[in-house]
Amino acid sequence: MLSLNRVSAAYGEVVALHGISLMVQPGEIVTLLGANGAGKSTALRCISGLIHPNEGEIALEGRAIHRLGPEAIVRLGIGHVPEGRRVFPGLTVSENLRLGASIRKDKGGIVADMNQMLELFPDLSRLRHALGWTLSGGQQQMLAIARGLMARPRFLLLDEPSLGLAPILVQAVFRAIQEINTRLGTAVLLVEQNANMALAVAHRGYVLETGRVALAGSAADLLNNPDVRRAYLGGTRAATRDAAT
């Protein structure tokens, strides 16, 4: 469904990605793991058109998209929920959701999808008239994801959805990610530093180190890889088992 082939990207003189290749199949959850500065968020920005690669190709279902702008890429079915939630604080939950559907013209479908989002995220249903700034961090994250889904993406990019959340809210966010994948059939590319939780919901994963793909494999293989356990999973199988449950 989505492929990056030898993609390199830079911010000025600073090279963030060094020829990475990865792919995501329809219906998959794929996670990108790595330390801060590894290039994970840059990879998502390249896919969504916020920056353009210096080298390499990004293709969606065989069509090159790496020179397209963000609006064109959204219209092709890719949604991006960036790090930091970024809800509009002076707008209500319902208004934030409507903005997520700004590229659509089907009023009936928009209303139906808003209702579906409120069903998918029950906390938002009772807060539909609340202003964005009054929501908790977890509620804002749910709203950011729901707003991203209002464009009806077939492919969703999620950047650090658990950042700054309490453990109980982290579990709720990851349950929602699983439901989005299974219920809506949306493929997900997930950037996440909580490797335990990410690998518990993902089908496959890639480990980035200083802008390069260091490891790739099924979630089960990465969970059992001693290097991954030492670097990202606390070094024990018990921690991995606890996360998966």
mmCIF file of C-alpha atoms in Angstrom:
data_model
loop_
_atom_site.group_PDB
_atom_site.id
_atom_site.type_symbol
_atom_site.label_atom_id
_atom_site.label_comp_id
_atom_site.label_asym_id
_atom_site.label_seq_id
_atom_site.Cartn_x
_atom_site.Cartn_y
_atom_site.Cartn_z
ATOM 1 C CA MET A 1 0.000 0.000 0.000
ATOM 2 C CA LEU A 2 2.776 2.429 0.969
ATOM 3 C CA SER A 3 6.480 2.155 0.254
ATOM 4 C CA LEU A 4 9.571 4.237 0.892
ATOM 5 C CA ASN A 5 12.515 3.317 -1.319
ATOM 6 C CA ARG A 6 15.968 4.647 -0.334
ATOM 7 C CA VAL A 7 14.525 7.887 1.024
ATOM 8 C CA SER A 8 16.938 10.536 2.286
ATOM 9 C CA ALA A 9 15.890 13.861 3.814
ATOM 10 C CA ALA A 10 17.602 16.795 5.476
ATOM 11 C CA TYR A 11 16.923 20.009 7.354
ATOM 12 C CA GLY A 12 19.437 22.345 5.779
ATOM 13 C CA GLU A 13 22.853 20.769 6.285
ATOM 14 C CA VAL A 14 21.571 18.253 8.840
ATOM 15 C CA VAL A 15 20.725 14.893 7.255
ATOM 16 C CA ALA A 16 17.848 13.223 9.123
ATOM 17 C CA LEU A 17 17.241 10.170 6.905
ATOM 18 C CA HIS A 18 19.941 8.166 5.120
ATOM 19 C CA GLY A 19 18.316 6.100 2.385
ATOM 20 C CA ILE A 20 15.622 4.297 4.389
ATOM 21 C CA SER A 21 13.320 1.714 2.809
ATOM 22 C CA LEU A 22 10.127 0.391 4.374
ATOM 23 C CA MET A 23 6.640 -0.684 3.411
ATOM 24 C CA VAL A 24 3.167 -1.007 4.887
ATOM 25 C CA GLN A 25 0.595 -3.434 3.499
ATOM 26 C CA PRO A 26 -3.186 -2.850 3.506
ATOM 27 C CA GLY A 27 -4.720 -3.417 6.930
ATOM 28 C CA GLU A 28 -1.412 -3.468 8.797
ATOM 29 C CA ILE A 29 -0.233 -1.619 11.878
ATOM 30 C CA VAL A 30 3.475 -0.971 11.443
ATOM 31 C CA THR A 31 5.544 0.789 14.094
ATOM 32 C CA LEU A 32 8.704 2.862 13.807
ATOM 33 C CA LEU A 33 10.885 2.587 16.900
ATOM 34 C CA GLY A 34 14.006 4.498 17.802
ATOM 35 C CA ALA A 35 15.538 7.081 20.097
ATOM 36 C CA ASN A 36 14.936 10.816 19.846
ATOM 37 C CA GLY A 37 16.563 12.126 16.691
ATOM 38 C CA ALA A 38 16.483 8.772 14.912
ATOM 39 C CA GLY A 39 14.397 10.178 12.043
ATOM 40 C CA LYS A 40 10.982 8.728 12.889
ATOM 41 C CA SER A 41 8.983 11.957 12.702
ATOM 42 C CA THR A 42 10.923 13.043 9.611
ATOM 43 C CA ALA A 43 9.789 9.853 7.855
ATOM 44 C CA LEU A 44 6.155 10.722 8.583
ATOM 45 C CA ARG A 45 6.640 14.309 7.398
ATOM 46 C CA CYS A 46 8.081 13.029 4.129
ATOM 47 C CA ILE A 47 5.099 10.733 3.595
ATOM 48 C CA SER A 48 2.536 13.489 4.275
ATOM 49 C CA GLY A 49 4.305 16.047 2.069
ATOM 50 C CA LEU A 50 5.370 18.435 4.809
ATOM 51 C CA ILE A 51 8.942 18.026 3.588
ATOM 52 C CA HIS A 52 10.252 16.524 0.361
ATOM 53 C CA PRO A 53 13.003 13.895 0.232
ATOM 54 C CA ASN A 54 16.370 14.818 -1.214
ATOM 55 C CA GLU A 55 16.636 11.348 -2.730
ATOM 56 C CA GLY A 56 14.502 8.259 -3.141
ATOM 57 C CA GLU A 57 10.835 7.622 -3.827
ATOM 58 C CA ILE A 58 7.638 7.362 -1.786
ATOM 59 C CA ALA A 59 4.750 5.558 -3.454
ATOM 60 C CA LEU A 60 1.133 4.958 -2.493
ATOM 61 C CA GLU A 61 -0.320 1.930 -4.270
ATOM 62 C CA GLY A 62 2.380 2.265 -6.919
ATOM 63 C CA ARG A 63 1.897 6.002 -7.504
ATOM 64 C CA ALA A 64 4.819 8.307 -6.666
ATOM 65 C CA ILE A 65 3.728 10.930 -4.120
ATOM 66 C CA HIS A 66 7.013 12.332 -2.813
ATOM 67 C CA ARG A 67 6.725 15.571 -4.825
ATOM 68 C CA LEU A 68 3.086 16.242 -3.973
ATOM 69 C CA GLY A 69 1.904 18.792 -1.412
ATOM 70 C CA PRO A 70 0.092 17.917 1.822
ATOM 71 C CA GLU A 71 -3.421 18.689 0.544
ATOM 72 C CA ALA A 72 -3.006 16.431 -2.481
ATOM 73 C CA ILE A 73 -1.689 13.639 -0.282
ATOM 74 C CA VAL A 74 -4.641 13.959 2.116
ATOM 75 C CA ARG A 75 -6.993 13.682 -0.859
ATOM 76 C CA LEU A 76 -5.250 10.446 -1.865
ATOM 77 C CA GLY A 77 -6.176 8.932 1.498
ATOM 78 C CA ILE A 78 -3.283 9.602 3.895
ATOM 79 C CA GLY A 79 -4.012 11.281 7.236
ATOM 80 C CA HIS A 80 -1.338 12.593 9.605
ATOM 81 C CA VAL A 81 -1.830 13.100 13.355
ATOM 82 C CA PRO A 82 1.332 14.961 14.399
ATOM 83 C CA GLU A 83 3.058 14.908 17.754
ATOM 84 C CA GLY A 84 1.617 17.324 20.310
ATOM 85 C CA ARG A 85 -2.143 16.872 19.631
ATOM 86 C CA ARG A 86 -2.604 20.424 18.272
ATOM 87 C CA VAL A 87 -6.348 20.681 18.790
ATOM 88 C CA PHE A 88 -7.868 24.127 18.287
ATOM 89 C CA PRO A 89 -8.313 25.329 21.891
ATOM 90 C CA GLY A 90 -11.041 27.895 21.202
ATOM 91 C CA LEU A 91 -13.220 25.503 19.182
ATOM 92 C CA THR A 92 -15.548 22.834 20.506
ATOM 93 C CA VAL A 93 -14.985 19.116 20.071
ATOM 94 C CA SER A 94 -17.610 19.061 17.305
ATOM 95 C CA GLU A 95 -16.001 22.012 15.528
ATOM 96 C CA ASN A 96 -12.572 20.368 15.695
ATOM 97 C CA LEU A 97 -14.052 17.235 14.144
ATOM 98 C CA ARG A 98 -15.715 19.209 11.334
ATOM 99 C CA LEU A 99 -12.378 20.800 10.479
ATOM 100 C CA GLY A 100 -10.973 17.315 9.979
ATOM 101 C CA ALA A 101 -13.505 16.855 7.171
ATOM 102 C CA SER A 102 -12.677 20.159 5.450
ATOM 103 C CA ILE A 103 -11.749 18.452 2.159
ATOM 104 C CA ARG A 104 -15.137 16.708 1.979
ATOM 105 C CA LYS A 105 -18.459 17.956 0.576
ATOM 106 C CA ASP A 106 -20.797 15.122 1.613
ATOM 107 C CA LYS A 107 -22.681 16.731 4.518
ATOM 108 C CA GLY A 108 -24.619 13.596 5.376
ATOM 109 C CA GLY A 109 -21.474 11.488 5.409
ATOM 110 C CA ILE A 110 -19.689 14.031 7.587
ATOM 111 C CA VAL A 111 -22.476 13.938 10.180
ATOM 112 C CA ALA A 112 -22.484 10.126 10.112
ATOM 113 C CA ASP A 113 -18.712 10.011 10.565
ATOM 114 C CA MET A 114 -18.855 12.497 13.440
ATOM 115 C CA ASN A 115 -21.322 10.228 15.179
ATOM 116 C CA GLN A 116 -19.060 7.267 14.482
ATOM 117 C CA MET A 117 -16.086 9.108 16.025
ATOM 118 C CA LEU A 118 -18.124 9.933 19.131
ATOM 119 C CA GLU A 119 -19.064 6.268 19.382
ATOM 120 C CA LEU A 120 -15.445 5.198 18.901
ATOM 121 C CA PHE A 121 -14.259 7.681 21.555
ATOM 122 C CA PRO A 122 -17.047 7.758 24.184
ATOM 123 C CA ASP A 123 -15.332 10.444 26.291
ATOM 124 C CA LEU A 124 -15.734 12.864 23.405
ATOM 125 C CA SER A 125 -19.455 12.187 23.090
ATOM 126 C CA ARG A 126 -20.288 13.808 26.413
ATOM 127 C CA LEU A 127 -17.840 16.642 25.676
ATOM 128 C CA ARG A 128 -18.972 17.460 22.129
ATOM 129 C CA HIS A 129 -19.761 21.059 23.118
ATOM 130 C CA ALA A 130 -16.669 21.540 25.317
ATOM 131 C CA LEU A 131 -13.857 23.809 24.129
ATOM 132 C CA GLY A 132 -10.574 22.166 23.213
ATOM 133 C CA TRP A 133 -8.577 23.845 25.978
ATOM 134 C CA THR A 134 -10.829 22.347 28.664
ATOM 135 C CA LEU A 135 -10.017 18.736 27.682
ATOM 136 C CA SER A 136 -7.468 16.599 29.490
ATOM 137 C CA GLY A 137 -4.336 15.492 27.679
ATOM 138 C CA GLY A 138 -5.834 12.092 26.965
ATOM 139 C CA GLN A 139 -9.078 13.593 25.681
ATOM 140 C CA GLN A 140 -7.136 15.970 23.421
ATOM 141 C CA GLN A 141 -5.208 13.018 22.000
ATOM 142 C CA MET A 142 -8.447 11.159 21.302
ATOM 143 C CA LEU A 143 -9.807 14.270 19.601
ATOM 144 C CA ALA A 144 -6.662 14.665 17.482
ATOM 145 C CA ILE A 145 -6.955 11.061 16.273
ATOM 146 C CA ALA A 146 -10.697 11.368 15.639
ATOM 147 C CA ARG A 147 -10.143 14.619 13.720
ATOM 148 C CA GLY A 148 -7.534 12.857 11.572
ATOM 149 C CA LEU A 149 -10.021 10.110 10.781
ATOM 150 C CA MET A 150 -12.703 12.584 9.643
ATOM 151 C CA ALA A 151 -10.975 12.868 6.259
ATOM 152 C CA ARG A 152 -11.668 9.127 5.811
ATOM 153 C CA PRO A 153 -8.018 8.174 5.341
ATOM 154 C CA ARG A 154 -7.189 4.661 4.233
ATOM 155 C CA PHE A 155 -3.793 5.142 5.811
ATOM 156 C CA LEU A 156 -3.134 6.943 9.118
ATOM 157 C CA LEU A 157 0.209 8.311 10.329
ATOM 158 C CA LEU A 158 0.377 8.623 14.133
ATOM 159 C CA ASP A 159 3.292 10.468 15.766
ATOM 160 C CA GLU A 160 3.867 9.721 19.474
ATOM 161 C CA PRO A 161 0.187 9.342 20.479
ATOM 162 C CA SER A 162 1.066 8.319 24.064
ATOM 163 C CA LEU A 163 3.471 11.207 24.755
ATOM 164 C CA GLY A 164 2.859 12.799 28.159
ATOM 165 C CA LEU A 165 -0.126 10.613 29.057
ATOM 166 C CA ALA A 166 -0.741 8.690 32.272
ATOM 167 C CA PRO A 167 -0.440 4.883 31.931
ATOM 168 C CA ILE A 168 -4.195 4.281 32.059
ATOM 169 C CA LEU A 169 -4.720 6.800 29.236
ATOM 170 C CA VAL A 170 -1.899 5.229 27.218
ATOM 171 C CA GLN A 171 -3.767 1.918 27.343
ATOM 172 C CA ALA A 172 -6.967 3.637 26.196
ATOM 173 C CA VAL A 173 -5.185 5.279 23.255
ATOM 174 C CA PHE A 174 -3.681 1.992 22.104
ATOM 175 C CA ARG A 175 -7.024 0.204 22.422
ATOM 176 C CA ALA A 176 -8.456 2.904 20.159
ATOM 177 C CA ILE A 177 -5.640 2.378 17.631
ATOM 178 C CA GLN A 178 -6.407 -1.344 17.517
ATOM 179 C CA GLU A 179 -10.120 -0.646 17.046
ATOM 180 C CA ILE A 180 -9.440 1.853 14.248
ATOM 181 C CA ASN A 181 -7.422 -0.820 12.496
ATOM 182 C CA THR A 182 -9.840 -3.710 12.982
ATOM 183 C CA ARG A 183 -13.169 -1.867 12.810
ATOM 184 C CA LEU A 184 -12.430 0.699 10.104
ATOM 185 C CA GLY A 185 -9.773 -1.286 8.252
ATOM 186 C CA THR A 186 -7.395 1.673 8.365
ATOM 187 C CA ALA A 187 -3.700 0.906 7.912
ATOM 188 C CA VAL A 188 -1.531 2.626 10.523
ATOM 189 C CA LEU A 189 2.100 3.723 10.577
ATOM 190 C CA LEU A 190 2.851 4.414 14.231
ATOM 191 C CA VAL A 191 5.813 6.363 15.618
ATOM 192 C CA GLU A 192 6.114 5.574 19.305
ATOM 193 C CA GLN A 193 8.778 5.604 22.005
ATOM 194 C CA ASN A 194 6.724 3.273 24.202
ATOM 195 C CA ALA A 195 8.066 0.227 22.379
ATOM 196 C CA ASN A 196 6.283 -2.256 24.628
ATOM 197 C CA MET A 197 2.841 -0.896 23.768
ATOM 198 C CA ALA A 198 3.663 -0.281 20.119
ATOM 199 C CA LEU A 199 4.845 -3.833 19.507
ATOM 200 C CA ALA A 200 1.876 -5.213 21.433
ATOM 201 C CA VAL A 201 -0.540 -3.775 18.833
ATOM 202 C CA ALA A 202 1.623 -3.778 15.676
ATOM 203 C CA HIS A 203 1.950 -6.484 13.047
ATOM 204 C CA ARG A 204 5.488 -5.471 12.052
ATOM 205 C CA GLY A 205 8.087 -2.909 12.983
ATOM 206 C CA TYR A 206 11.247 -1.082 11.972
ATOM 207 C CA VAL A 207 13.967 0.227 14.268
ATOM 208 C CA LEU A 208 15.611 3.462 13.142
ATOM 209 C CA GLU A 209 19.047 4.504 14.368
ATOM 210 C CA THR A 210 20.531 7.858 13.278
ATOM 211 C CA GLY A 211 18.365 7.967 10.176
ATOM 212 C CA ARG A 212 18.941 4.390 9.040
ATOM 213 C CA VAL A 213 16.893 1.194 9.333
ATOM 214 C CA ALA A 214 18.839 -0.918 11.809
ATOM 215 C CA LEU A 215 16.310 -3.754 12.253
ATOM 216 C CA ALA A 216 13.045 -4.870 10.698
ATOM 217 C CA GLY A 217 10.708 -7.775 11.309
ATOM 218 C CA SER A 218 7.428 -8.981 12.747
ATOM 219 C CA ALA A 219 6.359 -7.539 16.076
ATOM 220 C CA ALA A 220 6.956 -10.938 17.687
ATOM 221 C CA ASP A 221 10.496 -11.125 16.277
ATOM 222 C CA LEU A 222 11.338 -7.644 17.535
ATOM 223 C CA LEU A 223 9.838 -8.374 20.952
ATOM 224 C CA ASN A 224 12.146 -11.368 21.241
ATOM 225 C CA ASN A 225 15.235 -9.691 19.806
ATOM 226 C CA PRO A 226 17.796 -9.252 22.616
ATOM 227 C CA ASP A 227 19.159 -6.010 21.146
ATOM 228 C CA VAL A 228 15.665 -4.501 20.961
ATOM 229 C CA ARG A 229 14.878 -5.684 24.498
ATOM 230 C CA ARG A 230 18.021 -4.097 25.890
ATOM 231 C CA ALA A 231 17.596 -0.803 24.050
ATOM 232 C CA TYR A 232 13.835 -0.247 24.104
ATOM 233 C CA LEU A 233 12.019 -2.814 26.249
ATOM 234 C CA GLY A 234 13.753 -2.618 29.609
ATOM 235 C CA GLY A 235 15.852 -5.698 28.888
ATOM 236 C CA THR A 236 13.429 -8.341 30.152
ATOM 237 C CA ARG A 237 10.854 -10.665 28.669
ATOM 238 C CA ALA A 238 8.585 -9.978 31.663
ATOM 239 C CA ALA A 239 8.235 -6.335 30.681
ATOM 240 C CA THR A 240 7.268 -7.392 27.180
ATOM 241 C CA ARG A 241 4.652 -9.841 28.442
ATOM 242 C CA ASP A 242 3.153 -7.224 30.771
ATOM 243 C CA ALA A 243 2.806 -4.717 27.934
ATOM 244 C CA ALA A 244 1.102 -7.236 25.669
ATOM 245 C CA THR A 245 -1.547 -7.909 28.307
#
